[in-house]
Coordinates of C-alpha atoms in Angstrom, one line a residue:
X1 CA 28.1 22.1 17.2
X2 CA 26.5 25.2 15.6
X3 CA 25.7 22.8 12.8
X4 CA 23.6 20.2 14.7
X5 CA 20.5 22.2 15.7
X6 CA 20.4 23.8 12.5
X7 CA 19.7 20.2 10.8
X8 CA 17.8 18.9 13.5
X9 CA 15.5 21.8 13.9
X10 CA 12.8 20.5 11.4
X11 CA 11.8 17.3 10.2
X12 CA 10.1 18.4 6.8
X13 CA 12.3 15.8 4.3
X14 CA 13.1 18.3 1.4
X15 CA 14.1 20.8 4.0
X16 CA 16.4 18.7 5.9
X17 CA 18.1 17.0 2.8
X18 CA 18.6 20.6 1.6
X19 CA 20.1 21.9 5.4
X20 CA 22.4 19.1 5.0
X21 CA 23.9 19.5 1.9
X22 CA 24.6 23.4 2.5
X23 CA 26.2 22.9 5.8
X24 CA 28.0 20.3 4.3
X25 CA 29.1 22.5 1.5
X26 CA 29.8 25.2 4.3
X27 CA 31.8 22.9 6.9
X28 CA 34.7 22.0 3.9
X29 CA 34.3 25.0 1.7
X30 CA 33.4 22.7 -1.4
X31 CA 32.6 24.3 -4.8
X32 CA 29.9 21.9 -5.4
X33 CA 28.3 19.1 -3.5
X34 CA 25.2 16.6 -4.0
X35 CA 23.5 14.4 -1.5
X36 CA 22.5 10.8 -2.7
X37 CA 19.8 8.3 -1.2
X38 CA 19.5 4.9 -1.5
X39 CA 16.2 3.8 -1.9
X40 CA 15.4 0.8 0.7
X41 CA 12.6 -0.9 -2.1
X42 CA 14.7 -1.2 -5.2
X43 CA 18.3 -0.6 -3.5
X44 CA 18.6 2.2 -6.7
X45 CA 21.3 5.4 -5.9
X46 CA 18.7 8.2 -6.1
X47 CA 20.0 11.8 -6.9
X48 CA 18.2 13.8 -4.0
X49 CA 19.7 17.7 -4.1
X50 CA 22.2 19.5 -5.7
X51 CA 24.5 22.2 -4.5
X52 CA 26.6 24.9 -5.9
X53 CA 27.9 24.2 -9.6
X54 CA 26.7 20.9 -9.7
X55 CA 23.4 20.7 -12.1
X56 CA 19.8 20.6 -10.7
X57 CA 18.6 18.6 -13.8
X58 CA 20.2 15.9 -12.2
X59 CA 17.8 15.7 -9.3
X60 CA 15.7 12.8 -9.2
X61 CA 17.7 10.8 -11.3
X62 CA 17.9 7.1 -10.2
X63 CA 21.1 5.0 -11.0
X64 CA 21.3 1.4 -10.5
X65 CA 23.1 0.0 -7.2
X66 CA 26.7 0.7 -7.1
X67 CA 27.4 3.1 -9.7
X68 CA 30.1 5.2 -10.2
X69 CA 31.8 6.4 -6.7
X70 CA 29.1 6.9 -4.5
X71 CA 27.8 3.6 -5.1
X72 CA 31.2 2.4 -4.1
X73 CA 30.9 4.5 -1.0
X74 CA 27.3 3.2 0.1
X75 CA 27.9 -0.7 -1.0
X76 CA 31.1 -0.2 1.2
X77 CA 30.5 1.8 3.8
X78 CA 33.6 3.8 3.7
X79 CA 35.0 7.1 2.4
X80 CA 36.8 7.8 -0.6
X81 CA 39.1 11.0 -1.3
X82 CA 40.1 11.6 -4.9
X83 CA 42.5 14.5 -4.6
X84 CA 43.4 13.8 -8.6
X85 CA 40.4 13.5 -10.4
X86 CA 42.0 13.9 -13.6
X87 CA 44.1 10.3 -13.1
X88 CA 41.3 8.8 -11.0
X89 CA 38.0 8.2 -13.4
X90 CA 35.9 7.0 -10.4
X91 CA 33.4 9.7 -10.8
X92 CA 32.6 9.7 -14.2
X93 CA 29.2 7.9 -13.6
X94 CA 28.7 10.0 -10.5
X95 CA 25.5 12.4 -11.2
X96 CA 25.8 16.2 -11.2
X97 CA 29.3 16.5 -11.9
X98 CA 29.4 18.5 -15.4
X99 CA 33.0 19.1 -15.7
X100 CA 36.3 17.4 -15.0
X101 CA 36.7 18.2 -11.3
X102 CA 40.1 18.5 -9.3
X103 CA 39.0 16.8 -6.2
X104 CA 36.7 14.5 -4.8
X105 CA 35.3 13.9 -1.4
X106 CA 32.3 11.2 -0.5
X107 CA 31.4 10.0 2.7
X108 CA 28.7 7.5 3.5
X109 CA 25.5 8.4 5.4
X110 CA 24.9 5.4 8.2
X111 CA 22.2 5.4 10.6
X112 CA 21.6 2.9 13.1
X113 CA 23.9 0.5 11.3
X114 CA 22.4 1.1 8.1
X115 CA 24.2 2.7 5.0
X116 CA 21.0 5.3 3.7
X117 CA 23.0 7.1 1.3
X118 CA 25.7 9.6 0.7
X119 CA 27.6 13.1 0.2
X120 CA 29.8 13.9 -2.3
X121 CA 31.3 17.0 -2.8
X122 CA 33.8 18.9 -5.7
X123 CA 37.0 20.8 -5.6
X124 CA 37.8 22.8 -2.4
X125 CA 37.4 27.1 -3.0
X126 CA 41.0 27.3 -2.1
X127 CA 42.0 25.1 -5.0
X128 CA 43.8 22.3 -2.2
X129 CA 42.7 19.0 -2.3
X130 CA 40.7 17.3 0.0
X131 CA 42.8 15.6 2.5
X132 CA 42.0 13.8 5.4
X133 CA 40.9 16.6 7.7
X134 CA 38.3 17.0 5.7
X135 CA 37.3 13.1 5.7
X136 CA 37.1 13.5 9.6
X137 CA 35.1 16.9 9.7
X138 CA 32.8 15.5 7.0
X139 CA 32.0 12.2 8.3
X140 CA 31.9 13.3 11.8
X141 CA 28.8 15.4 10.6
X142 CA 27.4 13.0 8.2
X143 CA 26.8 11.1 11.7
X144 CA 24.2 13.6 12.7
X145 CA 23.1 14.3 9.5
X146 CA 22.1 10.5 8.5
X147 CA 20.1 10.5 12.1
X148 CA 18.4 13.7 10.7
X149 CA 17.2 12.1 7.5
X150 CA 16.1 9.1 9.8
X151 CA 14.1 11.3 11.2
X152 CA 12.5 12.9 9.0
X153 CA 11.8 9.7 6.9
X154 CA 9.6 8.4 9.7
X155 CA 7.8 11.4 10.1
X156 CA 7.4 11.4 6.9
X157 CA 6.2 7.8 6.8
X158 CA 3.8 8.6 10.1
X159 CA 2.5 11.5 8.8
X160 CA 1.1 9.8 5.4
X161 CA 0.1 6.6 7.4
X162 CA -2.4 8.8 9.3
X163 CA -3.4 10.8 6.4
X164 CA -4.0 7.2 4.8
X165 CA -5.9 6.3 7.8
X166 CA -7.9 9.8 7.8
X167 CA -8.7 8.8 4.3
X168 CA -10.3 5.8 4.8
X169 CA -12.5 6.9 8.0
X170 CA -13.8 9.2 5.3
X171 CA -14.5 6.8 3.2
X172 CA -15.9 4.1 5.5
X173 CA -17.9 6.9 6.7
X174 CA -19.4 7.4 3.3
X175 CA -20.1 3.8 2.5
X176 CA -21.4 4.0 5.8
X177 CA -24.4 6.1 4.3
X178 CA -24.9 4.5 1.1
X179 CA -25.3 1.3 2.8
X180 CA -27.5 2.7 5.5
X181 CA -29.6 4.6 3.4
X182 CA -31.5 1.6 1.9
X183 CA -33.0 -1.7 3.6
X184 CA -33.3 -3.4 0.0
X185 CA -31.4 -6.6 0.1
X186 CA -29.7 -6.9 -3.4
X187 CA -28.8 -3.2 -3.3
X188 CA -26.5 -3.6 0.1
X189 CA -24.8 -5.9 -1.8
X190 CA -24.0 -4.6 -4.6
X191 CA -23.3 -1.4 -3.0
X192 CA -20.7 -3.4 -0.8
X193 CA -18.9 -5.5 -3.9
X194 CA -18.7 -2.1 -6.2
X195 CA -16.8 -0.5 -3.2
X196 CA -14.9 -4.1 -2.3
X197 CA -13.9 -3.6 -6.1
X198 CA -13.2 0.2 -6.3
X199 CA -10.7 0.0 -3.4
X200 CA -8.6 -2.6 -4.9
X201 CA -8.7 -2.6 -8.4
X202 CA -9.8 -6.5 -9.0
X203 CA -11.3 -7.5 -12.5
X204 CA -14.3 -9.5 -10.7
X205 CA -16.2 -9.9 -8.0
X206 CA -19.0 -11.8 -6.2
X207 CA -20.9 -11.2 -3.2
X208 CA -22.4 -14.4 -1.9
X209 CA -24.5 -15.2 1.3
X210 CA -25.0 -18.1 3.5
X211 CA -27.8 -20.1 3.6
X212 CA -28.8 -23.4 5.5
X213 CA -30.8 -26.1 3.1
X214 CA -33.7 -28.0 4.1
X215 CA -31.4 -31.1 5.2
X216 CA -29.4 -29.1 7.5
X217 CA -26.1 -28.5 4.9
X218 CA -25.0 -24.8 4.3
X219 CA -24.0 -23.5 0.8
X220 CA -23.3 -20.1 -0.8
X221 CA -26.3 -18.7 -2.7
X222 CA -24.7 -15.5 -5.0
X223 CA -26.5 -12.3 -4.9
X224 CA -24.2 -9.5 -6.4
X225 CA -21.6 -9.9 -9.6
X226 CA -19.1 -8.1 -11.3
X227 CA -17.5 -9.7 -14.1
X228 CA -18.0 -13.4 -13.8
X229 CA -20.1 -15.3 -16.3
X230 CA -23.8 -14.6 -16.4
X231 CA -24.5 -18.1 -16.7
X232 CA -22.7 -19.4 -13.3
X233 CA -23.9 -16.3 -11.6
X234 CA -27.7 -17.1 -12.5
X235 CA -27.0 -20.4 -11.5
X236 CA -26.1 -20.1 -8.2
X237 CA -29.0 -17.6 -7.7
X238 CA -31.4 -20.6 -7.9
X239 CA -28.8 -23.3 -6.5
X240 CA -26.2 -22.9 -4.1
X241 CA -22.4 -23.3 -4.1
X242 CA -21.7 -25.9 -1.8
X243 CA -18.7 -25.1 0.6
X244 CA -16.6 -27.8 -0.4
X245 CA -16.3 -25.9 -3.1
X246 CA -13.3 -23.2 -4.5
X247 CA -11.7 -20.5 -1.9
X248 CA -14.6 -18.8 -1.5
X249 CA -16.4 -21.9 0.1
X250 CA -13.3 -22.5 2.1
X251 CA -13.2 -19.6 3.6
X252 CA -17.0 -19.9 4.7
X253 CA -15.8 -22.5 6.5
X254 CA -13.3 -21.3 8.0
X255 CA -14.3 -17.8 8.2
X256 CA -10.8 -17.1 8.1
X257 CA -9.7 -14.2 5.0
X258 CA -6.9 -15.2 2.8
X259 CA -5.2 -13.8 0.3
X260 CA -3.9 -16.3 -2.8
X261 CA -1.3 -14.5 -4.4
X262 CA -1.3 -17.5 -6.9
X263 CA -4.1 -19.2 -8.1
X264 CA -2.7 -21.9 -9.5
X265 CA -1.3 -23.4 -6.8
X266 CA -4.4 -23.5 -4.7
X267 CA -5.8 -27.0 -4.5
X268 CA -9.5 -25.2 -4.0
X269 CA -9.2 -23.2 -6.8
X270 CA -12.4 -22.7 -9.6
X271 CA -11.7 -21.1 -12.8
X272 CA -14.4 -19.0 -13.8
X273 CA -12.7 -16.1 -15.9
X274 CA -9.6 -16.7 -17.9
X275 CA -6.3 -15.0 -16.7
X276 CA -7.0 -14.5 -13.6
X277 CA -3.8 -14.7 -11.3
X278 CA -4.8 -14.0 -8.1
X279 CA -8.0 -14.5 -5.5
X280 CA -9.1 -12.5 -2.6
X281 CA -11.9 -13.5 -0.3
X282 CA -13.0 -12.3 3.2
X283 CA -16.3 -13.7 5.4
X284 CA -18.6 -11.3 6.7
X285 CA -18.9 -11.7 10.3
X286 CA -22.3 -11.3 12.2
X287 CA -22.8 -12.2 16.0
X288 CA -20.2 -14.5 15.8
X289 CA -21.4 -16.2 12.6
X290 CA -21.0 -15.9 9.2
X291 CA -23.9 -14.6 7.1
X292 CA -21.6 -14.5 3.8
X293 CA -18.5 -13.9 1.5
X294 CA -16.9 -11.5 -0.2
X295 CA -14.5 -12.2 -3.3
X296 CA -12.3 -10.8 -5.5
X297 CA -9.7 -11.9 -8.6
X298 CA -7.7 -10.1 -10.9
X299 CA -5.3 -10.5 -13.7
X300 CA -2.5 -8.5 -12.3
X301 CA -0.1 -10.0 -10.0
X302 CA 0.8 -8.0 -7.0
X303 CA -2.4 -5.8 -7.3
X304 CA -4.2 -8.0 -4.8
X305 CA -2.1 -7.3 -1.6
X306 CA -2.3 -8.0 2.5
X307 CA -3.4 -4.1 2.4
X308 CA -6.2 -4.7 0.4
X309 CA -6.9 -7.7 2.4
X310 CA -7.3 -5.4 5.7
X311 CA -9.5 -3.0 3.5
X312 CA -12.0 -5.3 2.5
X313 CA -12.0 -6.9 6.0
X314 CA -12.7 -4.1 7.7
X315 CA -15.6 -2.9 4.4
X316 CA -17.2 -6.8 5.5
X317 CA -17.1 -5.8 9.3
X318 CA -19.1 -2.5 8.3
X319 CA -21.3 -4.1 5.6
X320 CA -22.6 -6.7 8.2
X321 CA -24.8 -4.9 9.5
X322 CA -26.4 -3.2 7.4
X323 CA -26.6 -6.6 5.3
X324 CA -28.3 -8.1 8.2
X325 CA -30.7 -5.5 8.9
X326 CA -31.7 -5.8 4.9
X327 CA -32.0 -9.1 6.0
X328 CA -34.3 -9.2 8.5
X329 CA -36.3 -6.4 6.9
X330 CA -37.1 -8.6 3.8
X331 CA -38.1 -11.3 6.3
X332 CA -40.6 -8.7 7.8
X333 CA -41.4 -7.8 4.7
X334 CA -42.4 -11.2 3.4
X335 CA -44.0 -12.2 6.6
X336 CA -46.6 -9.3 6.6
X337 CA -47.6 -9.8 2.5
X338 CA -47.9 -13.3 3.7
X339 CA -49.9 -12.5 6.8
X340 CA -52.2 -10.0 3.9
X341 CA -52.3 -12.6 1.9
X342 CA -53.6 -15.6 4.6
X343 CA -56.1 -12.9 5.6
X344 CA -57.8 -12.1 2.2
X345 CA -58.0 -16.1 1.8
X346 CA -60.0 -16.3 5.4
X347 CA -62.2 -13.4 4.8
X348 CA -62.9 -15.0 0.8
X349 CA -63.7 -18.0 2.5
X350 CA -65.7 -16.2 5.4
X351 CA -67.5 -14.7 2.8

């Protein structure tokens, strides 16, 4: 009872695990103790914090899923006593213990149905082995305990999700004013791809805009590159990429993002730059149409994820406008040197 507030009374991660593994120590009188984690991504045992004898240099070490006794305990779910170490070799792989123990205690951590780790701990003071008594006490607080390191983990989790999220206000915030601090066309663009591409790492990059032909048909006509062949990107300059075409046309039909994850087995797919693996392209939304396109490729699988997905889709929703007020000034703009330019002809002709 005196124990529970203690290691409820912060949720700071390092602080917890290290409340927890001294009250542990403290509740069976170990010599030495060390608390292990199992990490939810890869499933590996990872060393978190020693106690007593046992060796810091050990901390941080990751061991592969199920080694030595504690991986026993957290694959299983159960606790194991060694009270004769010396016949019992179970620990051997076990970090953190130097020299041949007596005894040996480990009891799982489970939380909400969930094995998360474990504690292990060395030879009681009074030279007894561990005994059952001491598997009770120990996993009867290993129940709060585990709910402790919950906890903290999604504090943890919270806490860098908003600092994430703080992060990229700033940052939207500062593209915000590069884009808004010039009405020249091609620059809003390519002041929107280099940010599309500095945020997630892709090899190339295009940014292309709609436009609506003579005969009524749309295409893509490019207007900002990074990477792709000079060639194809002067060409469709001049021309325009019809929207039958590649992923990027696709989704100007749609105007839905997607994500390939493999290039190769996409139908739509146009090579343009060997060894790329992976495609990435989002429409830019204005007034409920679409004015253009944004995509990405790299040559690293796994680089182009659903995050940088939301990223680039929310850069597009910010870009928009400030690509459409380029827009619109260049139309101004080409209206009144063709207004100056209808004028001089009347008054040469006048004259």
């Amino acid at each position: 009872n005196e124990v529970r507030p203690v290691i409820t009374s912060t949720l700071d991660l390092p602080v917890v695990l290290d409340l927890i593994m001294d009250k542990a120590v403290e509740l069976v009188q170990a010599e030495a103790g060390s608390l292990i984690l199992k990490d939810e991504d890869t499933g590996e045992l990872v060393f978190e914090v020693a106690a007593g004898a046992t060796s810091e240099d050990w901390v941080g070490t990751r061991l592969p899923s199920g080694t030595g006794l504690v991986g026993r305990v957290i694959e299983e779910g159960k606790s194991v006593i060694i009270k004769d170490a010396q016949s019992d070799l179970r620990w051997r792989l076990d970090p953190g213990i130097q020299s041949a123990p007596r005894s040996i205690i480990a009891v799982p951590l489970v939380s909400r149905g969930r094995i998360i780790g474990a504690i292990e701990l060395v030879n009681r003071r009074d030279g007894v082995p561990f005994d059952e008594e001491d598997e009770r006490l120990l996993t009867a607080f290993a129940t709060d305990a585990a709910i402790s390191v919950e906890n903290a983990r999604l504090f943890t989790q919270t806490d860098q999700a908003l600092a994430a999220r703080v992060e990229e206000l700033s940052v939207m915030q500062r593209i915000d004013r590069e884009l808004n601090a010039t009405l020249d066309y091609k620059q809003v663009m390519e002041i929107t791809l280099d940010w599309a591409v500095r945020m997630t790492g892709a090899d190339v990059g295009l940014v292309a805009v709609v436009v609506e032909l003579d005969d009524g048909s749309r295409g893509l006509r490019f207007l900002a590159n990074r990477g792709y062949p000079q060639d194809m990107f002067t060409a469709y300059t001049a021309t325009v990429w019809t929207l039958d075409r590649g992923i990027i046309g696709r989704v100007a039909r749609t105007g839905k993002p997607e994500l390939v994850e493999d290039v190769q087995g996409d139908a739509d797919y146009v090579a343009a730059v060997p060894g790329m693996v992976a495609q990435l392209a989002v429409p830019i939304w204005r007034e409920e149409r679409i004015i253009g396109v944004i995509a990405l490729e790299s040559s690293r699988r796994g680089l182009l994820n659903q995050e940088g997905l939301a990223l680039v889709t929310r850069l597009a929703d910010h870009a928009a406008i400030a690509i459409e007020n380029a827009r619109l000034f260049e139309e101004v703009r080409r209206a009144n040197d063709a207004k100056t330019e209808f004028i001089s002809f009347v008054s040469h002709e006048l004259k």
